[in-house]
Short mmCIF file of C-alpha atoms and ligand atoms in Angstrom, two decimals:
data_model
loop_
_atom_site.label_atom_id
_atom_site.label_comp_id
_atom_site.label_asym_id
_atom_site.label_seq_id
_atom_site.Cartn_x
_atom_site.Cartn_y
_atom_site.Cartn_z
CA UNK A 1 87.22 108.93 12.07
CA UNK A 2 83.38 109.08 13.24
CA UNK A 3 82.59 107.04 16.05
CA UNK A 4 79.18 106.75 17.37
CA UNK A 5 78.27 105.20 20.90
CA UNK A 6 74.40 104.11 20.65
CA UNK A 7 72.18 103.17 23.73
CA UNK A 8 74.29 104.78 26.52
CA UNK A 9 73.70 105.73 29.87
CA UNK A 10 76.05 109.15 29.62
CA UNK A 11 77.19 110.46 32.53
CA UNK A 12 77.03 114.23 33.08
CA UNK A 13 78.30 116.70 35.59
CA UNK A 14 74.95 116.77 36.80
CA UNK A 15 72.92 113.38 35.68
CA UNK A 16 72.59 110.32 34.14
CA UNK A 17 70.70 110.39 31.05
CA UNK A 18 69.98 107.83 28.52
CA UNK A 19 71.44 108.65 24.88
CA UNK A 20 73.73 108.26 22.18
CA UNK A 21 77.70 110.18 22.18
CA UNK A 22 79.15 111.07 18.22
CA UNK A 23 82.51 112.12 18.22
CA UNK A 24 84.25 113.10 15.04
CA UNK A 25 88.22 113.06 14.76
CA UNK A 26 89.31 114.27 18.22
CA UNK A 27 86.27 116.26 19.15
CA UNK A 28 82.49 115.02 20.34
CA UNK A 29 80.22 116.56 18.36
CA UNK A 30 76.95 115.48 20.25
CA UNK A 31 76.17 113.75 23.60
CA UNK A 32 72.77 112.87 24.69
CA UNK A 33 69.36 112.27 22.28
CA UNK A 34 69.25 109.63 19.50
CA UNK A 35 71.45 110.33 16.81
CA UNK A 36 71.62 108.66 13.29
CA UNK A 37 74.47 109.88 11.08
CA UNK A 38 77.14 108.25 8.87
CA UNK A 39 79.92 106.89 10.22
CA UNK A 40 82.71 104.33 10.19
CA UNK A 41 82.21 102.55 13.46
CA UNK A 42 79.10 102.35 15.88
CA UNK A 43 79.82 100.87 19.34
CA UNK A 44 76.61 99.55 21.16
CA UNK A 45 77.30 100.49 24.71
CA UNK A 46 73.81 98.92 25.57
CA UNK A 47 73.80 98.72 29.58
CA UNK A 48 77.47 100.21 29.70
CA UNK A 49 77.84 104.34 31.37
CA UNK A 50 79.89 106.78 29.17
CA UNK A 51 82.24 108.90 30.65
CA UNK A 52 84.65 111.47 29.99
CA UNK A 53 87.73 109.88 30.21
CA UNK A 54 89.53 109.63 33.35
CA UNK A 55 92.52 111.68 35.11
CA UNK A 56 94.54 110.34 37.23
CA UNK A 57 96.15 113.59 39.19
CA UNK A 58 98.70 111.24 40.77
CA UNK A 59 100.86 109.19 39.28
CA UNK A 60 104.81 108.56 39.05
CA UNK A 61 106.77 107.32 36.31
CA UNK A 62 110.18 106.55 36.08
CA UNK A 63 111.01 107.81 38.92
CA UNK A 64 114.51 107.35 40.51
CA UNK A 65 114.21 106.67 44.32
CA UNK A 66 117.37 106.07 46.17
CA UNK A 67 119.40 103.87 44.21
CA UNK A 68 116.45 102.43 42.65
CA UNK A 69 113.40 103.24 39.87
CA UNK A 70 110.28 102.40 39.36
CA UNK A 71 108.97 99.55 37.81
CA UNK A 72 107.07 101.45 35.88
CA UNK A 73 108.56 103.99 33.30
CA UNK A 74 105.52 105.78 30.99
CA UNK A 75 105.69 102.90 28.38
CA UNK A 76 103.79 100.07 31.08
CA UNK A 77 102.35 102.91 32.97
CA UNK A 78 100.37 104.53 30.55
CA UNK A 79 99.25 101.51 28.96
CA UNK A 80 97.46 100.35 32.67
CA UNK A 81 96.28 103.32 32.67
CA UNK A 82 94.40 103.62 29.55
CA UNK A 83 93.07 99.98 29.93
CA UNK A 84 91.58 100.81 33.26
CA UNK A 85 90.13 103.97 31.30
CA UNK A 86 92.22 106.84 32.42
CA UNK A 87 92.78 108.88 29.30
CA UNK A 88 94.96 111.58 30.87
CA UNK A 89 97.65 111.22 33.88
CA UNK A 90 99.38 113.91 35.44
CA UNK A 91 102.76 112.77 36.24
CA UNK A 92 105.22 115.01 38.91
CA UNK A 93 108.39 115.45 36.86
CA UNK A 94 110.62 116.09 39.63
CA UNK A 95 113.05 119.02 40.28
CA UNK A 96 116.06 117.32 42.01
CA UNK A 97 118.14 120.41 43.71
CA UNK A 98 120.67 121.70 41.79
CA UNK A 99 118.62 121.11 38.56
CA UNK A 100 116.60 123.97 36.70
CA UNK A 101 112.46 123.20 36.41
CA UNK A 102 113.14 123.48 33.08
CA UNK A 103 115.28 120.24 32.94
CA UNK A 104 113.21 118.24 35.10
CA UNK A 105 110.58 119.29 32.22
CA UNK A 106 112.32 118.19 29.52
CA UNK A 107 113.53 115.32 30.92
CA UNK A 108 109.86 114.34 31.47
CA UNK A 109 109.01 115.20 28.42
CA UNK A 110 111.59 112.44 27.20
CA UNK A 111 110.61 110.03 29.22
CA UNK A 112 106.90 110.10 28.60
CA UNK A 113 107.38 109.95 24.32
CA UNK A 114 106.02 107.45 23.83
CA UNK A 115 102.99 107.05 26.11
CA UNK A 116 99.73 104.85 25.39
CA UNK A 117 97.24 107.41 27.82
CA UNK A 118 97.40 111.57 27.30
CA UNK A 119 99.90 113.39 30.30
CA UNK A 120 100.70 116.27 31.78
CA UNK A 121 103.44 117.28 34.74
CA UNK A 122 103.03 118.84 37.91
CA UNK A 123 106.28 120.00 38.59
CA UNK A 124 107.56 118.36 42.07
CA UNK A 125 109.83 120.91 43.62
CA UNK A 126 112.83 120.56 46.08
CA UNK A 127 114.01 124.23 45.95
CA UNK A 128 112.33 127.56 46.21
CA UNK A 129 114.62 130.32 45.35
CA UNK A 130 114.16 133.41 43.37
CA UNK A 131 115.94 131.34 40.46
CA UNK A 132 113.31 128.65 40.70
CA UNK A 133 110.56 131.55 40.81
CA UNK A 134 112.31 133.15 38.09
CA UNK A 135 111.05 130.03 36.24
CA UNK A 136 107.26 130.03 36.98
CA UNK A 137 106.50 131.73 33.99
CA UNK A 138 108.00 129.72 31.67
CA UNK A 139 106.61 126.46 33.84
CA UNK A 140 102.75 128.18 32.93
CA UNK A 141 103.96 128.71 28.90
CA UNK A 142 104.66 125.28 28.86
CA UNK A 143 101.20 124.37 30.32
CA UNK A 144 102.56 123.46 33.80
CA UNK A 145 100.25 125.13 36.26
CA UNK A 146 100.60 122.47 39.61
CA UNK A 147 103.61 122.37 41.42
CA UNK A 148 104.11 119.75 44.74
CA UNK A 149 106.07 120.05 48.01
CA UNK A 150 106.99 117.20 50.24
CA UNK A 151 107.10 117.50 53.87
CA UNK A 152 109.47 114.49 54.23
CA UNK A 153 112.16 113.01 52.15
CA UNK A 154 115.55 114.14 53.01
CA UNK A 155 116.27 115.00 49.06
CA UNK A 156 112.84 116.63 48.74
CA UNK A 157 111.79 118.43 52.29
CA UNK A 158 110.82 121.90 52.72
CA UNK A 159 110.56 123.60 55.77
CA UNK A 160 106.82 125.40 55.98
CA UNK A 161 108.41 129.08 55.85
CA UNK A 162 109.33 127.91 51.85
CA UNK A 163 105.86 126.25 51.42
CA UNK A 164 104.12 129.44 52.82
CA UNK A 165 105.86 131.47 50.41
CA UNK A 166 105.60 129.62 47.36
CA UNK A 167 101.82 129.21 48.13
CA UNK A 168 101.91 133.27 48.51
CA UNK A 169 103.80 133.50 45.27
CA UNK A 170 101.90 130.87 43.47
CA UNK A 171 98.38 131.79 44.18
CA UNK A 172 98.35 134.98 42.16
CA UNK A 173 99.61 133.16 39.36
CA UNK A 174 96.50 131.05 39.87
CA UNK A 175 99.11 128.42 40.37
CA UNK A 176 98.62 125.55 42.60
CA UNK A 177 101.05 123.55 45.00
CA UNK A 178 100.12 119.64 46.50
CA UNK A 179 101.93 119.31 49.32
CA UNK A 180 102.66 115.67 50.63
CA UNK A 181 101.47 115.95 54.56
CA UNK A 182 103.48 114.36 57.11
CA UNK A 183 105.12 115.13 59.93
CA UNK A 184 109.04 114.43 58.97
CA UNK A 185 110.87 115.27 62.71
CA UNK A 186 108.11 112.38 64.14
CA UNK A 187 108.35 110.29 61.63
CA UNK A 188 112.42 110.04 61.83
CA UNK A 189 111.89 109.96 65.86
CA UNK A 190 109.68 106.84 65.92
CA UNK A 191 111.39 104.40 63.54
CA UNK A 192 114.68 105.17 65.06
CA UNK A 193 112.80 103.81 68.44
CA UNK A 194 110.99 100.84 66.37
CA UNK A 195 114.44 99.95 64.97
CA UNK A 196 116.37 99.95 68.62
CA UNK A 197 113.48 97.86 69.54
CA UNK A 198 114.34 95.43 66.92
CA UNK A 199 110.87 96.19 65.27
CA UNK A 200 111.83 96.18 62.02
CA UNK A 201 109.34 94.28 59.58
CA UNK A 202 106.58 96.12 57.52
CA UNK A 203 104.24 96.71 60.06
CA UNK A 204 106.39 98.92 61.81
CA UNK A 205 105.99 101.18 58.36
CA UNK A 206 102.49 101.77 59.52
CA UNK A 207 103.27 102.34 63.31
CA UNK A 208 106.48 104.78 62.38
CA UNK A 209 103.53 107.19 60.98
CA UNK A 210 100.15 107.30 62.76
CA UNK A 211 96.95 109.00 61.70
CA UNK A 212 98.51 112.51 63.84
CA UNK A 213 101.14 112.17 61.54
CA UNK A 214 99.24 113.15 58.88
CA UNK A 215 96.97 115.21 60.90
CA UNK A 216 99.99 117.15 62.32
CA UNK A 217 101.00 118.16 58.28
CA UNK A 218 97.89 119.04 57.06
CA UNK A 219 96.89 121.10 59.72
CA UNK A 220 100.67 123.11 59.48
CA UNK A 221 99.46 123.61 55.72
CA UNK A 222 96.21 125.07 56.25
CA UNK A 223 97.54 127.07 58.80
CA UNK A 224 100.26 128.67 56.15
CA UNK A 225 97.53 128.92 53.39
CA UNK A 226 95.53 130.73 55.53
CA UNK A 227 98.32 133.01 56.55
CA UNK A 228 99.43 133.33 52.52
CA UNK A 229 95.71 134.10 51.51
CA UNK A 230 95.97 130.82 49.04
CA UNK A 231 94.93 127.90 48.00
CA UNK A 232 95.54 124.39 49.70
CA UNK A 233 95.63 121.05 47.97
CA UNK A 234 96.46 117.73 50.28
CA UNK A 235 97.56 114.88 47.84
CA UNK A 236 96.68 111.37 49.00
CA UNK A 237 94.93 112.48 52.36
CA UNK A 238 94.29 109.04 53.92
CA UNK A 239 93.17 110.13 57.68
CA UNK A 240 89.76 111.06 59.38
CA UNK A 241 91.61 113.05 61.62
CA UNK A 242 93.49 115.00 58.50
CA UNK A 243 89.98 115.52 57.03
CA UNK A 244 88.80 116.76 60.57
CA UNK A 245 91.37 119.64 60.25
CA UNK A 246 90.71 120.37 56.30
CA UNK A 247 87.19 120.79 57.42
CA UNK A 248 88.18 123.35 60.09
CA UNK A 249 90.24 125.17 57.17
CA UNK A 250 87.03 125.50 55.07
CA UNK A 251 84.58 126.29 57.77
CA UNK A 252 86.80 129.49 58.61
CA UNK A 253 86.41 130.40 54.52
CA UNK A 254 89.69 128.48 53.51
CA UNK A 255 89.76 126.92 49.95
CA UNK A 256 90.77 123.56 50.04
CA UNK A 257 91.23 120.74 47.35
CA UNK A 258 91.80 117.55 48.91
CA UNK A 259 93.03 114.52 46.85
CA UNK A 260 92.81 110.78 48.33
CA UNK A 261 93.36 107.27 46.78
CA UNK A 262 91.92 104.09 46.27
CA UNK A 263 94.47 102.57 48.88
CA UNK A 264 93.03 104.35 51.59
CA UNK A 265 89.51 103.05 50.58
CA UNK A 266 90.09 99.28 50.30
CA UNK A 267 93.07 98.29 52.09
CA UNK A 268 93.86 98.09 55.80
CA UNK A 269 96.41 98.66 58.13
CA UNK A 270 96.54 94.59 59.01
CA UNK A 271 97.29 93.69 55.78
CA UNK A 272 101.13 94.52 56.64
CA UNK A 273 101.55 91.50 58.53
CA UNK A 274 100.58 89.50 54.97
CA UNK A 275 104.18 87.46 53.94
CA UNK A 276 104.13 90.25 51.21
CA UNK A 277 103.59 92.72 53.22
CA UNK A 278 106.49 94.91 51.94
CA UNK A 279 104.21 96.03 48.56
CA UNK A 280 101.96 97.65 51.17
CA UNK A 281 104.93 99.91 52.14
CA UNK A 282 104.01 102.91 50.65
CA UNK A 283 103.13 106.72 52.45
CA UNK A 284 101.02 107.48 53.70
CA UNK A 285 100.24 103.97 54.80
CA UNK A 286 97.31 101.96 55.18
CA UNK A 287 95.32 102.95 57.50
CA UNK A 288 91.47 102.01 59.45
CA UNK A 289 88.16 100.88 58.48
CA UNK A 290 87.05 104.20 60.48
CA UNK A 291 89.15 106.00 57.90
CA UNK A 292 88.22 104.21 55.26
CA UNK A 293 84.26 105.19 56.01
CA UNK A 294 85.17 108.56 56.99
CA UNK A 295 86.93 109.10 53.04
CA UNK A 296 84.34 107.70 51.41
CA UNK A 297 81.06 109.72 53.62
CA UNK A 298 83.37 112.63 52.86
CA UNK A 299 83.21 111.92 49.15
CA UNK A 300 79.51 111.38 49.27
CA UNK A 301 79.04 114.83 50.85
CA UNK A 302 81.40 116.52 47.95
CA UNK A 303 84.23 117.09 50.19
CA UNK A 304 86.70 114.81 48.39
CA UNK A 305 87.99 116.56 45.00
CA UNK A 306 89.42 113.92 43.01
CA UNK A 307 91.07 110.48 43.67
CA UNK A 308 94.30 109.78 42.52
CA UNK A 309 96.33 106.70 42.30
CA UNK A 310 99.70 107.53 43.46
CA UNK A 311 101.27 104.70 41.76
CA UNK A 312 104.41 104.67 42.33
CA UNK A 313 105.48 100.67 41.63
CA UNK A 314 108.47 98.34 42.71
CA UNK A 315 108.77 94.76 42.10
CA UNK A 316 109.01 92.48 44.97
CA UNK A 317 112.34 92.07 44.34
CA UNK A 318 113.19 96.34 44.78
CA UNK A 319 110.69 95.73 47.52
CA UNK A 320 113.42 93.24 49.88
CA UNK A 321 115.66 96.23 49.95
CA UNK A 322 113.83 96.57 53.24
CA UNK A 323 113.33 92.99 54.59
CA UNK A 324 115.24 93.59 57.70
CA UNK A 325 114.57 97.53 57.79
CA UNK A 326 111.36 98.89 56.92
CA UNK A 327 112.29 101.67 56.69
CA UNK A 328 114.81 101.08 53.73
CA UNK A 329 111.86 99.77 51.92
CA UNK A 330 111.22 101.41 48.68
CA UNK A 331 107.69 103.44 49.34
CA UNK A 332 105.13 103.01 46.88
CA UNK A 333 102.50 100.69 45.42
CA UNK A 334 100.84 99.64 42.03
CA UNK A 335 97.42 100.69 40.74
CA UNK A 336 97.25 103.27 38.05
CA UNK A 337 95.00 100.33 36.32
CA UNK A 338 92.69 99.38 38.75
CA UNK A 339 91.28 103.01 39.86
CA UNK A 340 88.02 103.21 38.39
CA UNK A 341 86.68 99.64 39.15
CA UNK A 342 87.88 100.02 42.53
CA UNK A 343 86.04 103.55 43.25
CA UNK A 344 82.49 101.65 41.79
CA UNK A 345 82.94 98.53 43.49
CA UNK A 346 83.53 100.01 46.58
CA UNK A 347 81.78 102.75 46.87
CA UNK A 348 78.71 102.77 43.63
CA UNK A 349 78.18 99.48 44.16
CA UNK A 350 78.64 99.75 48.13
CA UNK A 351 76.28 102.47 48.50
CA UNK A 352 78.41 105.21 49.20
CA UNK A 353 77.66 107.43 45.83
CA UNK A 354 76.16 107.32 42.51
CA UNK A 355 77.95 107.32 38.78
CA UNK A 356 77.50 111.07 38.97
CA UNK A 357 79.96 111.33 41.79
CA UNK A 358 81.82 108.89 40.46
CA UNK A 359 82.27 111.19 37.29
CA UNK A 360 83.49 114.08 39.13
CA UNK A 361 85.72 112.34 41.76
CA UNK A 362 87.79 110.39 38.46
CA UNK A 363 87.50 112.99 35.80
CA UNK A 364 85.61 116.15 36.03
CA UNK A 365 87.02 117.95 38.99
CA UNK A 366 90.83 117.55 38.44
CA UNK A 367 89.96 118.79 34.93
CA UNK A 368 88.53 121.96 36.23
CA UNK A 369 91.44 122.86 38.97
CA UNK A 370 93.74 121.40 36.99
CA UNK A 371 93.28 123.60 33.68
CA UNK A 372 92.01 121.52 31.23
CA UNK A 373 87.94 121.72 31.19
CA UNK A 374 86.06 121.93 29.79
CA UNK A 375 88.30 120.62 26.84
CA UNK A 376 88.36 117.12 29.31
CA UNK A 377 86.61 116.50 32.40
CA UNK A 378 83.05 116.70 30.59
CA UNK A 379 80.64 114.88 27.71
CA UNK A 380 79.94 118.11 25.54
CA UNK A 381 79.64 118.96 22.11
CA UNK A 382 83.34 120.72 21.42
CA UNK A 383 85.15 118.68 24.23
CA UNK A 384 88.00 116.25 23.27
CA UNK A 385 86.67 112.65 22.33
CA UNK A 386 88.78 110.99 25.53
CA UNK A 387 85.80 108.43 26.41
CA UNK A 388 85.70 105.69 28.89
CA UNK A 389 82.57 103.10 28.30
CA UNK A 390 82.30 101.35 31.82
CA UNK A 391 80.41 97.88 32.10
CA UNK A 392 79.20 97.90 35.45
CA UNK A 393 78.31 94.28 34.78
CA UNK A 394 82.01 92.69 34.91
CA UNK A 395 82.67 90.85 37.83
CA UNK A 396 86.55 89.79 37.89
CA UNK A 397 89.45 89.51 40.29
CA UNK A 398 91.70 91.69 40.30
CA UNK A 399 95.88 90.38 39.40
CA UNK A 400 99.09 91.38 39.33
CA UNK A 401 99.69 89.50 36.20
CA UNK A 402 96.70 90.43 34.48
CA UNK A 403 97.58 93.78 35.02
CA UNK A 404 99.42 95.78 31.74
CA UNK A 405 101.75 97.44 34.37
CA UNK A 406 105.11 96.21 34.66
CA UNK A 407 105.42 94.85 37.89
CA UNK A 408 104.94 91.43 39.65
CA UNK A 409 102.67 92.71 42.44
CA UNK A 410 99.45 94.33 43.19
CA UNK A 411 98.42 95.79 46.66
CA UNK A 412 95.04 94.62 45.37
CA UNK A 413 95.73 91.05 44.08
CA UNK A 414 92.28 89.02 44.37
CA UNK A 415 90.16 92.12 44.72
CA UNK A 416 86.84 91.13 43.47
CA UNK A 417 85.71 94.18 41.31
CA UNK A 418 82.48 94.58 40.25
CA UNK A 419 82.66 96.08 36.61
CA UNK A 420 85.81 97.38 34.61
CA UNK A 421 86.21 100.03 31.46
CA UNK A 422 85.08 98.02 28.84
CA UNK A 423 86.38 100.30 25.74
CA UNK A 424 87.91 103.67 26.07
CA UNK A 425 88.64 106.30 23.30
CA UNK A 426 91.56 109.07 23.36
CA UNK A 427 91.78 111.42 21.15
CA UNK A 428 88.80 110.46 18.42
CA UNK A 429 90.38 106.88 18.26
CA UNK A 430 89.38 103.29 20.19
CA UNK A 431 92.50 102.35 21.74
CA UNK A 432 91.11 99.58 24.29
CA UNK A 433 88.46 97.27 22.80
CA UNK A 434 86.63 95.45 25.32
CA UNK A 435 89.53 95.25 27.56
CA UNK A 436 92.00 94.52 25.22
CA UNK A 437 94.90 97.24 24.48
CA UNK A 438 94.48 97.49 20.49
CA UNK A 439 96.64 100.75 20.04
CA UNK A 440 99.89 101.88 22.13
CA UNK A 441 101.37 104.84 22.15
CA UNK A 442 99.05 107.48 21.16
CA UNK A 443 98.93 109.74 23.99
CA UNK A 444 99.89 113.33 23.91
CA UNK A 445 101.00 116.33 25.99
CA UNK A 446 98.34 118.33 27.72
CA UNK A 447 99.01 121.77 27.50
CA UNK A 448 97.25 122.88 30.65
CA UNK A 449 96.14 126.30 31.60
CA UNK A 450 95.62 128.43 35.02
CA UNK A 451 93.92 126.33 37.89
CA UNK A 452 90.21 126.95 37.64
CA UNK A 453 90.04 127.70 41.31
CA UNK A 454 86.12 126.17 41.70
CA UNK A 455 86.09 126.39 45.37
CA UNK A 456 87.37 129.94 45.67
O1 URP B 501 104.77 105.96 49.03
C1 URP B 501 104.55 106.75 48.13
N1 URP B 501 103.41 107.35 48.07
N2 URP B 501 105.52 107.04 47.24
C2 URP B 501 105.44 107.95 46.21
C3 URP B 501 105.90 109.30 46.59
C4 URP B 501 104.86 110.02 47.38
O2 URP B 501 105.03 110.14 48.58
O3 URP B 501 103.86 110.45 46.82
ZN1 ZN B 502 102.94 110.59 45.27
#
């Protein structure tokens, strides 16, 4: 199949230019000048941006939590995903204790079969042993190259002596870890008090973890990177004060990747006190305005790496689980759709940054750390054809139900976004059609290599 977008504005690492995009079977052949040639379909992208086609570095998927799972399992995920034009998630396939890396890989290989976007794993770890190091190898022939450690969550937690040594260990192996910053001991301190207090609705969530919280983790992670000579990668960083202290990390020669979410951009601590406020239960939790402006001046200035979604979805009904305890909430919130329109509504459209940015914050920089550019991440000749054309010209509210996710709530119901992915194409072929899904379930595995460690 040769597909050629006409009268584009593509977006490069580096520029807008005006042009035409031919891709032919899975690979573009040509991006940027006029080009005439045969083919069987032309798409007029006439006042539209082209861009390689989204990653979202954060998402989960089927994921058992407590005695619950998500909403989502890779089926509805991946089809809100490639609507909203990602083309490519990276899902963490999770390494419950006990179990080898190699089955939690093959069990997410299972469950993502039959997926509508492209995926790949980061492998979520809740040991570190010398039989799970014994494993790395295979983890990196299998194109898993990003592992994740979580400061809190009894069945997850590692202490920082593990992180420090798997960062060590890792960073040789040009391996990567995210590690989820929080302050655990705190957190468990403070909504025992809230709860003897009889504070127990969803606002307390947000009080049970303040900005320090966060602050608190990510500086105890810089400080072991620094010590282990490696690499450090915050997922969802959502604080001003948190960015305060990855800023510190860099300024004494530290590289640092920092990842943060749409959340943390539009939404606000208030919005717990909404009747629904349990969908906003999710961590790290909302947070300020200040933060918000401090994220997205950070992005401007190139600070930000990527933005990822962390969607992570339950239905109102797993939600209630916590409607006298917030804390027995499930955490976690919907949005694996709704990235990209979000990121240019708020901040293209609000002033903040340009498409350019916008390029390398959804696509172009978690391609290149995350082993897979320039194959994705980039409109050039040789590249796959995974291609998102964005109207910019699309106002429409954001809903739940409009939504191709499966659940019945949206943190960002009645968001009034500005434009939307009009079509996107993975893999050579148009799978969403001014909007519309028009072919499920033709994503594939991502083979990923090494990080390329660009801020090194
Ligand atoms: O609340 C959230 N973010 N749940 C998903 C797991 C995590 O912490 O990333
Ligand atoms: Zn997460």
């Amino acid at each position: 199949m040769r597909i050629l977008i006409k009268n584009a504005f593509l977006v490069f690492e580096d520029r807008v230019a005006r042009g035409d995009l031919l891709c032919d079977g899975r690979k573009i052949v040509q991006a940027g000048g006029v080009i005439d040639a045969a083919v069987d379909k032309v798409i007029d992208a006439a006042g539209c941006y082209v861009f390689p086609g989204f990653i979202d570095t954060h998402t989960h998927f089927d994921l058992e939590v407590g005695s619950t799972v998500t909403a989502d399992d890779f089926v509805t995920g991946t089809k809100a995903a490639v609507a909203g034009g990602t083309t490519t998630v990276l899902d963490f396939a999770t390494q419950e204790r006990g179990m080898t890396m190699m089955d939690a890989f093959r069990k997410w290989e299972n469950k993502a079969k039959n997926s509508s976007c492209n995926y790949g794993f980061h492998m979520a770890v809740s040991e570190w042993n010398e039989e799970r190091i014994a494993e790395v190898p295979l983890m990196i022939e299998n194109g898993v190259t990003s592992f994740k450690m979580y400061m809190v969550y009894d069945n997850m937690r590692l202490s920082d002596g593990v992180m420090y040594e798997a960062m060590k260990y890792l960073a040789k192996e040009d391996c990567i870890i995210g590690i989820h910053c929080e302050n655990d001991d705190i957190i468990k301190a403070r909504v025992k008090e809230l709860k003897a207090a009889g504070k127990t609705s969803s606002r307390y969530h947000a009080v049970s973890r303040p900005n320090v919280v966060e602050a608190d983790g990510v500086g105890r992670l810089m400080d072991a990177a620094y010590l282990a000579g490696a690499p450090a990668w915050v997922v969802h960083l959502s604080t001003r004060e948190g960015l305060a202290i990855a800023r510190q990390a860099r300024e004494r020669g530290q590289e640092v990747y920092l990842e943060s979410c749409p959340q943390y951009l539009v939404l606000e601590e208030c919005m717990y006190d909404a009747p629904d406020g349990a969908k906003f239960v999710m961590s790290p939790p909302l947070r300020s305005k200040a933060d918000q402006e401090a994220l997205l001046s950070a992005m401007a200035a190139g600070e930000i790496d990527w933005i990822g979604t962390d969607h992570c979805s339950f239905t109102m009904a797993q939600k209630a689980a916590g409607r006298d305890d917030f804390s027995k909430t499930p955490n976690g919130g919907a949005g694996v759709q709704n990235r990209a329109e979000i990121v240019y509504t708020r901040a293209v459209k609000g002033g903040y940054f340009d498409m350019v940015q916008m390029g390398r914050l959804l696509s172009t920089q978690a391609a290149r750390l995350f082993g897979m550019y320039p194959r994705k991440g980039v409109l050039r000749a040789g590249s796959d054809a995974d291609i998102v054309i964005f109207d910019p010209d699309a106002p429409h509210t954001i809903r739940a139900a409009a939504n191709l996710h499966n659940c019945d709530n949206s943190p960002y119901e009645g968001y009034e976004a500005a434009g939307r992915a009009r079509d996107v194409i993975l893999n050579g072929e148009l799978v969403v059609e001014n909007g519309k899904l028009i072919a499920a379930g033709k994503g594939e595995y991502v083979h990923r290599e090494r990080c390329g460690r660009y801020r090194q």
